Amino acid sequence: MDSKEPSMKPAFSVDAPSSQYLVYAENGLLDELGSILKTQGIDGTVYIISDANVWSSHGEQVVTSLNRNKLESRVFTVEAGEATKNLSTANQLYEWLASERCERKNTLLALGGGMIGDLTGFVAASFLRGIPFIQIPTSLSAMVDASIGGKTAVNLSSGKNLVGAFYQPKLVLADLNTLKTLPARELASGWAEAIKHGLILDSSLFYMFEENHNRLINLEPDLTRSVVQRSMEIKGKIVEQDEKETTGLRMLLNYGHTIGHALESVTNYSSFLHGEAVSVGMVAAGKISVSMGILSNKDLDRYTTVLTNYGLPTACPGIDPDSVLDAIRMDKKVKDKKINWILLTEIGQSFVSSTVDDRVVQDTIKDLCS
Ligand code: GLY
């Protein structure tokens, strides 16, 4: 079949200081991948980086669409899982690209979840001092969060995401059909990040999650597209205003992450998916906000119910509260020995505070762990 103009249109653009790019989020977009790349002026060989699971589900569809549009492709698949996101894998990718004689005019495609996006972005930012890359997120959390905003990184044995760069993609292409192959638990973990965007900045998005949990859990196409696009757009607007996390605005995206990261760390990343830990962390931050008298119990109950309706945990019984407190103190967001807490004043309104009383934090964590 010959190439033709794509029928799908971008949802919005991200106009960040360092770069402007389009974001597409549609059902069936992978079938139009080749024609969209062509209309964006991408030519020559594209280098796809994916993980073995994602590639076996979507690789054929991707290559068919590229071939139909006379785009050559090469692929490198890595093992799925966060443990792969390290300098040793990055080195394998550099050697592969060098052996393929990849040039600065070529483009990398990151086909996968957040791990693939972070790793590919890191390699793109550094190979030949920077080559273009495109995010093709296939998990919900990568769509609504990690694929937008140019945070790229690999892990060191001493910590996650310790080496990286802000390096924006040239394009973000999310095919919502890829969500259909995700296990329910992973989907719920992605919904946590999307609900977070409503909680911190957009009450009307939160109400959509509240009113429609059955339809969204079942991925009803039009509604899913609408809330995913809205959630992505909120992320994009934050990135436009605070690309490098210098003003505090982008920090709001860390709502629930201080305690969430601590829970992941004390359980060796084996009990909670990231979004599940963030869900517990968001309830914790809400309880802290209530204890400080700035959020109503009614709002906290309301969003705790929503998280439960999406199959997310809202407490962590059985976890040792002291180890959670120790892990919080070690978190990389502790600046000048102060923890930057993201707090809510109402649904859709958040701010950064470094003056939360230790006693309030301790009581909250004990309560969630009991
Ligand atoms: N995932 C948080 C951020 O991109 O800033």
Tab-separated table of N, CA, C and O and ligand atoms in Angstrom, residues 145-146 148-151 166 193 196-197 235 238-239 243 245 250-251 253-254 257 274, ligand 1:
chain	number	residue	atom	x	y	z
A	145	ASP	N	2.672	11.149	31.781
A	145	ASP	CA	3.725	11.799	32.569
A	145	ASP	C	5.086	11.761	31.873
A	145	ASP	O	5.545	12.740	31.286
A	146	ALA	N	5.740	10.566	31.874
A	146	ALA	CA	7.169	10.532	31.544
A	146	ALA	C	7.507	10.915	30.101
A	146	ALA	O	8.605	11.412	29.833
A	148	ILE	N	6.404	13.289	28.320
A	148	ILE	CA	6.354	14.744	28.083
A	148	ILE	C	7.288	15.440	29.066
A	148	ILE	O	7.257	15.141	30.263
A	149	GLY	N	8.107	16.321	28.562
A	149	GLY	CA	8.884	17.153	29.482
A	149	GLY	C	10.386	16.956	29.475
A	149	GLY	O	11.114	17.705	30.102
A	150	GLY	N	10.861	15.919	28.763
A	150	GLY	CA	12.297	15.822	28.519
A	150	GLY	C	13.151	15.426	29.702
A	150	GLY	O	14.359	15.641	29.683
A	151	LYS	N	12.561	14.807	30.744
A	151	LYS	CA	13.440	14.275	31.805
A	151	LYS	C	13.972	12.938	31.310
A	151	LYS	O	13.200	11.991	31.108
A	166	PHE	N	17.958	17.199	30.875
A	166	PHE	CA	16.689	17.650	30.312
A	166	PHE	C	16.895	17.703	28.802
A	166	PHE	O	17.751	18.449	28.313
A	193	GLU	N	-1.230	8.510	38.284
A	193	GLU	CA	-0.515	9.722	37.838
A	193	GLU	C	-1.474	10.699	37.143
A	193	GLU	O	-1.331	11.916	37.262
A	196	LYS	N	-3.611	12.361	39.713
A	196	LYS	CA	-2.750	13.351	40.381
A	196	LYS	C	-2.817	14.709	39.659
A	196	LYS	O	-2.883	15.763	40.309
A	197	HIS	N	-2.809	14.694	38.328
A	197	HIS	CA	-2.850	15.965	37.594
A	197	HIS	C	-4.140	16.737	37.910
A	197	HIS	O	-4.132	17.956	38.030
A	235	LYS	N	0.382	18.310	31.939
A	235	LYS	CA	1.836	18.108	32.073
A	235	LYS	C	2.574	19.049	31.121
A	235	LYS	O	3.568	19.687	31.498
A	238	ILE	N	2.748	22.629	32.350
A	238	ILE	CA	3.712	22.802	33.445
A	238	ILE	C	5.125	22.896	32.872
A	238	ILE	O	5.924	23.761	33.254
A	239	VAL	N	5.411	22.027	31.908
A	239	VAL	CA	6.759	21.998	31.316
A	239	VAL	C	7.047	23.308	30.575
A	239	VAL	O	8.167	23.838	30.622
A	243	GLU	N	10.389	24.440	32.654
A	243	GLU	CA	11.001	23.299	31.958
A	243	GLU	C	12.023	22.571	32.832
A	243	GLU	O	12.079	21.360	32.864
A	245	GLU	N	12.478	22.740	36.187
A	245	GLU	CA	12.102	22.612	37.602
A	245	GLU	C	12.843	23.630	38.476
A	245	GLU	O	13.470	23.284	39.467
A	250	ARG	N	6.902	22.843	38.447
A	250	ARG	CA	7.045	21.445	38.028
A	250	ARG	C	7.121	20.501	39.234
A	250	ARG	O	6.758	19.345	39.149
A	251	MET	N	7.595	21.056	40.340
A	251	MET	CA	7.689	20.251	41.562
A	251	MET	C	6.313	19.744	42.017
A	251	MET	O	6.206	18.733	42.703
A	253	LEU	N	4.254	18.236	40.408
A	253	LEU	CA	4.053	16.883	39.852
A	253	LEU	C	4.542	15.807	40.814
A	253	LEU	O	4.266	14.636	40.633
A	254	ASN	N	5.298	16.224	41.828
A	254	ASN	CA	5.774	15.250	42.822
A	254	ASN	C	4.745	15.003	43.915
A	254	ASN	O	5.080	14.403	44.942
A	257	HIS	N	4.773	11.835	45.929
A	257	HIS	CA	6.003	11.103	45.597
A	257	HIS	C	6.988	11.003	46.758
A	257	HIS	O	7.819	10.098	46.769
A	274	HIS	N	4.898	1.803	40.817
A	274	HIS	CA	5.151	3.210	41.137
A	274	HIS	C	3.853	3.967	41.460
A	274	HIS	O	3.752	4.652	42.482
B	1	GLY	N1	7.617	13.110	36.388
B	1	GLY	C1	7.774	14.383	36.926
B	1	GLY	C2	8.298	15.387	35.963
B	1	GLY	O1	8.389	15.123	34.780
B	1	GLY	O2	8.664	16.444	36.366
